[in-house]
CSV table of N, CA and C in Angstrom, one decimal:
chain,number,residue,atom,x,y,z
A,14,UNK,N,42.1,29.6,-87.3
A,14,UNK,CA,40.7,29.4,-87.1
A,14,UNK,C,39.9,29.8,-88.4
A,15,UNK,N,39.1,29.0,-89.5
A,15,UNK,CA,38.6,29.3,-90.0
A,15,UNK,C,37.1,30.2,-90.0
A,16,UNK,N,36.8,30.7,-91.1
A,16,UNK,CA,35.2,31.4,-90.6
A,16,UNK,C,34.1,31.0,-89.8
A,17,UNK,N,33.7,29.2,-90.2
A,17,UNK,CA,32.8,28.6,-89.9
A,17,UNK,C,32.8,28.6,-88.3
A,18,UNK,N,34.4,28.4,-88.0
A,18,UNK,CA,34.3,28.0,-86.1
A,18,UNK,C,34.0,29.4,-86.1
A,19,UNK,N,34.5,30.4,-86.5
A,19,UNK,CA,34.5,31.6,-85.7
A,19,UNK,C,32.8,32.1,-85.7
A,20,UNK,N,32.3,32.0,-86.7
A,20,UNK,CA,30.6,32.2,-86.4
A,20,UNK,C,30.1,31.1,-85.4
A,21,UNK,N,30.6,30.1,-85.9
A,21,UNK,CA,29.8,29.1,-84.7
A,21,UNK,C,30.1,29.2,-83.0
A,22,UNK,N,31.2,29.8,-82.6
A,22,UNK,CA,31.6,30.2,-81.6
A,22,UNK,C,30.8,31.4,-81.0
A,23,UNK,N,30.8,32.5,-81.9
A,23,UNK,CA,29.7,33.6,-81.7
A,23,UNK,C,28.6,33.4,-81.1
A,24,UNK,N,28.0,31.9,-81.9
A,24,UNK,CA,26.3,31.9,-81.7
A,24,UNK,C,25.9,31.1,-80.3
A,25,UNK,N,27.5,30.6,-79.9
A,25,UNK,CA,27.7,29.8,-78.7
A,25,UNK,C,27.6,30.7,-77.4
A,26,UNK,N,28.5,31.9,-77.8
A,26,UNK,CA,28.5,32.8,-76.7
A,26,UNK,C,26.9,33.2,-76.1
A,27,UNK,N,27.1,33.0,-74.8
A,27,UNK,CA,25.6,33.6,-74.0
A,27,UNK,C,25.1,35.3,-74.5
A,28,UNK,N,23.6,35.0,-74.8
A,28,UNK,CA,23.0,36.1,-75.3
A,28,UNK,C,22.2,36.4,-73.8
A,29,UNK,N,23.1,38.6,-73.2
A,29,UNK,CA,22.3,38.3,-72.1
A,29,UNK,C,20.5,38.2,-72.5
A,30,UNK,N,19.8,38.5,-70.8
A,30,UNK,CA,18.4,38.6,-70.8
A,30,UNK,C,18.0,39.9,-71.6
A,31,UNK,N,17.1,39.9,-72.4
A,31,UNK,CA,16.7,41.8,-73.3
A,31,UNK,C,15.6,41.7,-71.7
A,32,UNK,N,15.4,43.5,-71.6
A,32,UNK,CA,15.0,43.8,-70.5
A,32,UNK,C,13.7,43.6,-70.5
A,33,UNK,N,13.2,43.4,-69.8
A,33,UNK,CA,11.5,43.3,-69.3
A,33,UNK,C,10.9,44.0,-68.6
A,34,UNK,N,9.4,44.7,-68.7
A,34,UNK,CA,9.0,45.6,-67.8
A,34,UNK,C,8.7,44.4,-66.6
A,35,UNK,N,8.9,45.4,-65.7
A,35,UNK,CA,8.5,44.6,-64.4
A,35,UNK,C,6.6,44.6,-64.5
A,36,UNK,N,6.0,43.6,-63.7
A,36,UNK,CA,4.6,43.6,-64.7
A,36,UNK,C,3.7,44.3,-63.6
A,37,UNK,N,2.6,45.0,-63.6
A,37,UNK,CA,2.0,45.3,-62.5
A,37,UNK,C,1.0,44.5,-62.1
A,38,UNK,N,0.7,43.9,-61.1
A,38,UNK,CA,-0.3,42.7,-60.7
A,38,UNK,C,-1.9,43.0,-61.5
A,39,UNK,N,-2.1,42.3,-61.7
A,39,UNK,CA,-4.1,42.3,-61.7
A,39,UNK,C,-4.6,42.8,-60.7
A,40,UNK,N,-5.4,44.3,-61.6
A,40,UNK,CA,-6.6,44.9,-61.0
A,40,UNK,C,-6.0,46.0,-60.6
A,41,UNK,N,-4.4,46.5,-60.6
A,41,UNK,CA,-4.0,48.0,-60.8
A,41,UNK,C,-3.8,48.3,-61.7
A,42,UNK,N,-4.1,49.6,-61.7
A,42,UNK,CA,-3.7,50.9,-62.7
A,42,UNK,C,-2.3,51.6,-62.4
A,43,UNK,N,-1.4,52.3,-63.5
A,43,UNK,CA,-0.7,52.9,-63.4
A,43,UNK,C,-0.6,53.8,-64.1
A,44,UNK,N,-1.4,55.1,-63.6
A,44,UNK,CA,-2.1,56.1,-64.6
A,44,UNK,C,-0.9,57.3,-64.5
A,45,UNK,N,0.2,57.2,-64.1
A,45,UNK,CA,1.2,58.1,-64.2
A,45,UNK,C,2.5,57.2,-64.6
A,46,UNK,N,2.3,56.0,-65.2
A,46,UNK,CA,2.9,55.6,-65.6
A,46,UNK,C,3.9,54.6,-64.9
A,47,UNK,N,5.0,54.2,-65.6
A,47,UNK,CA,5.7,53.4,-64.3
A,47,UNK,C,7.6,53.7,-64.9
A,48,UNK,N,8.3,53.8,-63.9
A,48,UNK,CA,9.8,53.2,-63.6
A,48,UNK,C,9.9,52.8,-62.8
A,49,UNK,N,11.4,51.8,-62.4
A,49,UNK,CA,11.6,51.4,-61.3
A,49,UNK,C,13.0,51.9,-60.7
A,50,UNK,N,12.7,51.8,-59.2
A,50,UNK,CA,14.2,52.4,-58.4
A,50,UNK,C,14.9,50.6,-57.9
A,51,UNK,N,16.2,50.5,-58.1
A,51,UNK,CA,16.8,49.1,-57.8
A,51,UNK,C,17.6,49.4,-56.3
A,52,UNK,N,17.7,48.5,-55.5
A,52,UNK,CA,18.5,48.6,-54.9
A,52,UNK,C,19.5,47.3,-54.4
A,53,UNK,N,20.6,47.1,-54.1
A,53,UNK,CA,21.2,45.6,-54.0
A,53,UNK,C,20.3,44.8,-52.8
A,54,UNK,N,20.2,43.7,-52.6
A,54,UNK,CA,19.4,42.9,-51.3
A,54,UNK,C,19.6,43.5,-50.2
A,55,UNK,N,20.7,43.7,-50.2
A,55,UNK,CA,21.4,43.8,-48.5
A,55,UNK,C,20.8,45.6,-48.2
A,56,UNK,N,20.6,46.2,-49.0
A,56,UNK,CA,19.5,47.9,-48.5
A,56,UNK,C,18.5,47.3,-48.7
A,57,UNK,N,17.4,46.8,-49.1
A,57,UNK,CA,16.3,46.3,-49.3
A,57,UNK,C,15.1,46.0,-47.8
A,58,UNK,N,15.9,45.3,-46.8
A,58,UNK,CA,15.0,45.0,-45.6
A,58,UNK,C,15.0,46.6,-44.7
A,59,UNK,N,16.4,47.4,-44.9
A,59,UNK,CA,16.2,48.5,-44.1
A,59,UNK,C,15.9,49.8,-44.7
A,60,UNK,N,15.2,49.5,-45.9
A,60,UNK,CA,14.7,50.7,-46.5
A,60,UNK,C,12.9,50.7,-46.2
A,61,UNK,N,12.1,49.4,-46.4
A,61,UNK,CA,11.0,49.1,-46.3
A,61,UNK,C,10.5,50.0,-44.3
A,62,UNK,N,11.1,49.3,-43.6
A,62,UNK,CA,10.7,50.6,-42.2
A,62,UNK,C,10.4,51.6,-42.2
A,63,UNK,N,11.2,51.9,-43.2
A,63,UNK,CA,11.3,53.8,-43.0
A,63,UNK,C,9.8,55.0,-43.9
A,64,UNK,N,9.5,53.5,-45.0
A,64,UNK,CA,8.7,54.2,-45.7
A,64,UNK,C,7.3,54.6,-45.4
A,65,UNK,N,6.8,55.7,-45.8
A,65,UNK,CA,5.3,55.7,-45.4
A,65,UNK,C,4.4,54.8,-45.9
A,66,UNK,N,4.6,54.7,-46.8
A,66,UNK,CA,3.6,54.0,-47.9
A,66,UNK,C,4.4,52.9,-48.9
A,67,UNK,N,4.1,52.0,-48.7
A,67,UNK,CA,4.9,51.0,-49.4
A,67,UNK,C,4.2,50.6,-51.2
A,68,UNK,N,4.6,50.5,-52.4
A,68,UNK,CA,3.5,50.5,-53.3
A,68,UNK,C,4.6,48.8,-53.6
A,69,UNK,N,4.5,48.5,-55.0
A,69,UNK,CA,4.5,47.1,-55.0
A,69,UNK,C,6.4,46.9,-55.2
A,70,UNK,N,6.7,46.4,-54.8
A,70,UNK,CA,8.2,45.8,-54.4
A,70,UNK,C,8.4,44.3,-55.1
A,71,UNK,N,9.7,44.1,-55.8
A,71,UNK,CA,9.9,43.1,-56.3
A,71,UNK,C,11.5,42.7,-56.1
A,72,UNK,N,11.7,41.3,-56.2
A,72,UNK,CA,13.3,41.2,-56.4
A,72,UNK,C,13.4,40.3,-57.3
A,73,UNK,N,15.0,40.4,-57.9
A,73,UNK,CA,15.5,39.3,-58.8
A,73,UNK,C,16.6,38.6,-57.8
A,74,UNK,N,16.5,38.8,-56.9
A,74,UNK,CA,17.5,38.1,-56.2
A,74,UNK,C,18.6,38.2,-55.9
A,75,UNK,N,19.2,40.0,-56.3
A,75,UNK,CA,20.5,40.3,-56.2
A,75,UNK,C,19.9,41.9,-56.0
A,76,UNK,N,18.8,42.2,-56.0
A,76,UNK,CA,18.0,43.8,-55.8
A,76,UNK,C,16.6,43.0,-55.9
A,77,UNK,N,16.6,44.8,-55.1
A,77,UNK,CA,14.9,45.3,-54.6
A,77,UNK,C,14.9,45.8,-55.5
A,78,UNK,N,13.2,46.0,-56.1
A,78,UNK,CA,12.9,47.1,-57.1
A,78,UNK,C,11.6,47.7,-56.4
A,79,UNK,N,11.8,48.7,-56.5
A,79,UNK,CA,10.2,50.0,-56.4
A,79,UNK,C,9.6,50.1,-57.8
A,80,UNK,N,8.4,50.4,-57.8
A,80,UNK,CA,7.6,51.0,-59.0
A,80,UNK,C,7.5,52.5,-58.4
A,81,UNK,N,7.7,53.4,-59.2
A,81,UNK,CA,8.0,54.7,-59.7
A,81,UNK,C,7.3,55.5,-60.3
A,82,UNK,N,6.4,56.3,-60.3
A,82,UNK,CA,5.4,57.4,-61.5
A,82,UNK,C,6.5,57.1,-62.5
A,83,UNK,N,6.6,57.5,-63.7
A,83,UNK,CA,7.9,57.8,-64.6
A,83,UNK,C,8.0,58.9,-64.3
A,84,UNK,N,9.1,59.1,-64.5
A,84,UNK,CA,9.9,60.2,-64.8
A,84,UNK,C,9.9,61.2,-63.3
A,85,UNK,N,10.3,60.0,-62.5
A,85,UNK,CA,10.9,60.6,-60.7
A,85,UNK,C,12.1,60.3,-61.0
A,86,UNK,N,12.8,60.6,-62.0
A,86,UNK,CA,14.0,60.6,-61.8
A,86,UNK,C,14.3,62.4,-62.5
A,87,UNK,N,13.1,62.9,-62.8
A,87,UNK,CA,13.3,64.6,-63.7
A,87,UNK,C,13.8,65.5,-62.2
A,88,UNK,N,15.5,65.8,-62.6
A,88,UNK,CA,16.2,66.7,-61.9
A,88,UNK,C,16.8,66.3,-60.3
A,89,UNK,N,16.3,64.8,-59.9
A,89,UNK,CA,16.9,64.4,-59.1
A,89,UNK,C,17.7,62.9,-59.2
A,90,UNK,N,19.0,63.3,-59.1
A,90,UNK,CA,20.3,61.5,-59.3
A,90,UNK,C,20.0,60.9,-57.5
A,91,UNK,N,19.6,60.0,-58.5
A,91,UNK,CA,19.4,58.5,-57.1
A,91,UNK,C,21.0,58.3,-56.7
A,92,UNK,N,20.6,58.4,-55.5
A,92,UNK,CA,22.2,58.0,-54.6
A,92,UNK,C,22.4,56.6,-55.2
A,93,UNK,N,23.7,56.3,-55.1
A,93,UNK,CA,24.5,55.4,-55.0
A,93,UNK,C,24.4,54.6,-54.4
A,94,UNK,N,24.1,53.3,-54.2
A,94,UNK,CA,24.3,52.1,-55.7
A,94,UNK,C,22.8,52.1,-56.2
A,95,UNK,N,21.7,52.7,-55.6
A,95,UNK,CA,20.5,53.1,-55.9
A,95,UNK,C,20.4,53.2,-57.8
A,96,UNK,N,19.7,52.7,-58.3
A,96,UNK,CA,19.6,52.2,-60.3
A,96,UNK,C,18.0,52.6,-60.5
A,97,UNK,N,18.2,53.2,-61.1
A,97,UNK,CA,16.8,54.0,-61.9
A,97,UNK,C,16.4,53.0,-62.7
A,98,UNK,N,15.6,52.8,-63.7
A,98,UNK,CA,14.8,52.0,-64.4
A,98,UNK,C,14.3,52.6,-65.3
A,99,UNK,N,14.1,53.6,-66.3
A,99,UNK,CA,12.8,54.1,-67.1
A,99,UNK,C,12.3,53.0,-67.4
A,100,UNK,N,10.7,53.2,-67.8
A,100,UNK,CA,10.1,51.6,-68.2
A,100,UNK,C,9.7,51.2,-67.3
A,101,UNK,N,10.5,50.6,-66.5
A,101,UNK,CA,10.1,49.7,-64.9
A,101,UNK,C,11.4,48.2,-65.9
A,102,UNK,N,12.1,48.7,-66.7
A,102,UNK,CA,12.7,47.6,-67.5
A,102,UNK,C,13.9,46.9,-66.7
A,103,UNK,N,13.8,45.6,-66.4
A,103,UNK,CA,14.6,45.1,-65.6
A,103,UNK,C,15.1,43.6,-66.7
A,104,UNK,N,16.7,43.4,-66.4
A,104,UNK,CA,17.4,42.0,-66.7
A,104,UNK,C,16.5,41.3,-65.9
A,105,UNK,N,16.5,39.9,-66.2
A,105,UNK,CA,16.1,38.6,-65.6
A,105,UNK,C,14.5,38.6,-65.5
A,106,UNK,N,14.6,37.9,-64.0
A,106,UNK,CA,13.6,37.9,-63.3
A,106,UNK,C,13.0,38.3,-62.2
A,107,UNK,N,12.2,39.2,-62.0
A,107,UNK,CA,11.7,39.6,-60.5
A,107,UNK,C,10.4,38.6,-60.3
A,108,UNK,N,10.6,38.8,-59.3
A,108,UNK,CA,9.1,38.2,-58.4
A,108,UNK,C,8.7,39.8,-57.7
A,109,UNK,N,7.5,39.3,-57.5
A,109,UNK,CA,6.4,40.7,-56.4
A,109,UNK,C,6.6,40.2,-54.9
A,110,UNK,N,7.1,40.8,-54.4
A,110,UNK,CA,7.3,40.4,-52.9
A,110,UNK,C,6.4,41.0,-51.9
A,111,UNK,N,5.3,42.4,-52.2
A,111,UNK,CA,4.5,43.1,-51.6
A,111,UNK,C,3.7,44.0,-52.4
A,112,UNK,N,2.6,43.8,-52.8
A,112,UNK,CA,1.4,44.2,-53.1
A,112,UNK,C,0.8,45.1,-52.2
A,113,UNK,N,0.5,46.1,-52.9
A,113,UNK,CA,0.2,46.8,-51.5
A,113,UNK,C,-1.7,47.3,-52.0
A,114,UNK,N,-2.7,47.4,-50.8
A,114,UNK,CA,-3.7,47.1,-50.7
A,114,UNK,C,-3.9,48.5,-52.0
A,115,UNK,N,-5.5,48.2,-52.8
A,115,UNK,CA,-5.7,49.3,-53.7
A,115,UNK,C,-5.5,49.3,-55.1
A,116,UNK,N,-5.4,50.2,-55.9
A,116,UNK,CA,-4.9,49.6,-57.2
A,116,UNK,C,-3.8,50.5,-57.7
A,117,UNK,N,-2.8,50.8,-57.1
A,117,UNK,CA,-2.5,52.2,-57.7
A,117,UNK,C,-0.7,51.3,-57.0
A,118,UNK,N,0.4,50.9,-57.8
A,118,UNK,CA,1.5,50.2,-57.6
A,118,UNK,C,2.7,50.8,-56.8
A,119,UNK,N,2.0,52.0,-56.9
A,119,UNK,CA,3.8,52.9,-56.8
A,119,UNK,C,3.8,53.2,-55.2
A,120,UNK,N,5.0,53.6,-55.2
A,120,UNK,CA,5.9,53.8,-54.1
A,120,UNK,C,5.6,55.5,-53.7
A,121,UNK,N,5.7,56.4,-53.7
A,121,UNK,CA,5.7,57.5,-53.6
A,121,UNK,C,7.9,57.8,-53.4
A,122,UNK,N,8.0,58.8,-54.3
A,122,UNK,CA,9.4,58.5,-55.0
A,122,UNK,C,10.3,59.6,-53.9
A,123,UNK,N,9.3,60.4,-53.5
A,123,UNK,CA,10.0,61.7,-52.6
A,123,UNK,C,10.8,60.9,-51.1
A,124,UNK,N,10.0,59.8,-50.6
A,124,UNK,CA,10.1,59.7,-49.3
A,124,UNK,C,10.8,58.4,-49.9
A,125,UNK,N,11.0,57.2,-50.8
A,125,UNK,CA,11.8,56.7,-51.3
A,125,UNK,C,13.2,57.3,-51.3
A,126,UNK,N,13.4,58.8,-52.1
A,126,UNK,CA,14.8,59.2,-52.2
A,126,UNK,C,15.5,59.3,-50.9
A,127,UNK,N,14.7,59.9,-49.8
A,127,UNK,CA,14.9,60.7,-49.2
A,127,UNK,C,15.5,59.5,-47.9
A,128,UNK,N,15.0,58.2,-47.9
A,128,UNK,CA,15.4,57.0,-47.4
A,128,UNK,C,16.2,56.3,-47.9
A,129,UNK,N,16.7,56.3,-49.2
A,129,UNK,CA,17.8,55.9,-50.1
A,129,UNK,C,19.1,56.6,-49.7
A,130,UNK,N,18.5,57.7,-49.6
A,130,UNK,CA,19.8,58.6,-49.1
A,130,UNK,C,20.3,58.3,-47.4
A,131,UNK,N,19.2,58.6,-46.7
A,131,UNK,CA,19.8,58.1,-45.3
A,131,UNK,C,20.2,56.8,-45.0
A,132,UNK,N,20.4,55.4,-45.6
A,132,UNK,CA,20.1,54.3,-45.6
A,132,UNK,C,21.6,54.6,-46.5
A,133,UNK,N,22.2,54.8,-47.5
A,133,UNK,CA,23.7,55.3,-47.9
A,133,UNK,C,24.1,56.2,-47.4
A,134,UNK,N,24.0,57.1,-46.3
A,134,UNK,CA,24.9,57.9,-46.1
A,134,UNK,C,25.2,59.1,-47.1
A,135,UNK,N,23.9,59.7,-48.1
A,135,UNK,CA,24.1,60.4,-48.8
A,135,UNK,C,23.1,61.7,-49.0
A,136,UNK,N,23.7,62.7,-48.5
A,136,UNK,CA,23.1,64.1,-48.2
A,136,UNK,C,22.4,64.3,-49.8
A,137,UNK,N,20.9,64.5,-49.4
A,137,UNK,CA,19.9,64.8,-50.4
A,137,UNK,C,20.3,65.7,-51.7
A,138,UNK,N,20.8,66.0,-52.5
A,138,UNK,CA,21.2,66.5,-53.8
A,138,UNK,C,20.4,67.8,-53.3
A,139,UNK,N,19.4,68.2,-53.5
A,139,UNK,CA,19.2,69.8,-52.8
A,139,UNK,C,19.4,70.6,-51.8
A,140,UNK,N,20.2,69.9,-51.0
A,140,UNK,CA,20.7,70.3,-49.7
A,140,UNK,C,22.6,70.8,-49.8
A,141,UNK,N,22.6,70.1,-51.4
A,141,UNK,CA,23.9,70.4,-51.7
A,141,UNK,C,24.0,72.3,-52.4
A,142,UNK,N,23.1,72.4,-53.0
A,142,UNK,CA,23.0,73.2,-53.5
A,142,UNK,C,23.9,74.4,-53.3
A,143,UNK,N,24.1,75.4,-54.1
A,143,UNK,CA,24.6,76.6,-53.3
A,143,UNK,C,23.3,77.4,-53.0
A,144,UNK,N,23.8,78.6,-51.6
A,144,UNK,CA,22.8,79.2,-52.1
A,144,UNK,C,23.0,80.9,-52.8
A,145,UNK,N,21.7,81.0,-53.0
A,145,UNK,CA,21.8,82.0,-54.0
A,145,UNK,C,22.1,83.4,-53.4
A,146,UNK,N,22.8,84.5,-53.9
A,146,UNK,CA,23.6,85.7,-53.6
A,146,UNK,C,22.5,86.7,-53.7
């Protein structure tokens, strides 16, 4: 194989999607900023019940996404298969699936985790803790 196929082969191969922030609708603010929490489709319909407050929710069709203050991920790891976001930066494409009334997008992240975890079967990271002597 000489050079020319082998570049042109390269330029053949699929370039994935570069990430995108997820966008926040017209007429909210996100004055603490924004990440997103992902989750696969199939947790997605039984996570929404459980929450108090729902802020804006999106999917690409294979996950849910939450919007997030930034930096709700400082000192606590999202259960599994649960995917953090810094940015709110997501592959592909989301759609907004629920808007929620007001201007203000987010989710509140505490009662998010805390439903991530019950919803996997995974005891809250501070509950693991030891305790102290």
């Amino acid at each position: 194989m000489g050079l020319d196929t082998l570049v042109r082969l390269q330029r053949l191969r699929s370039v994935p999607d570069a990430p995108r922030r997820l966008a926040v609708p017209d007429g909210m603010t996100a004055p603490l900023g924004c990440d997103a929490v992902a989750v696969p489709d199939r947790l997605g319909p039984l996570v929404v019940p459980r929450l108090p407050r729902l802020g804006c929710v999106y999917t690409d069709g294979a996950r849910w996404w939450w919007i997030v203050p930034s930096d709700s991920d400082y000192a606590l790891p999202w259960p599994s298969p649960a995917h953090y976001a810094p940015g709110a930066l997501v592959t592909g494409t989301a759609r907004l699936i629920h808007r929620p009334e007001g201007t203000v997008p987010y989710t509140p992240p505490i009662p998010l985790y805390l439903t991530l975890c019950r919803v996997t079967g995974t005891a809250p990271d501070w509950s693991l803790a030891s305790p102290r002597p």
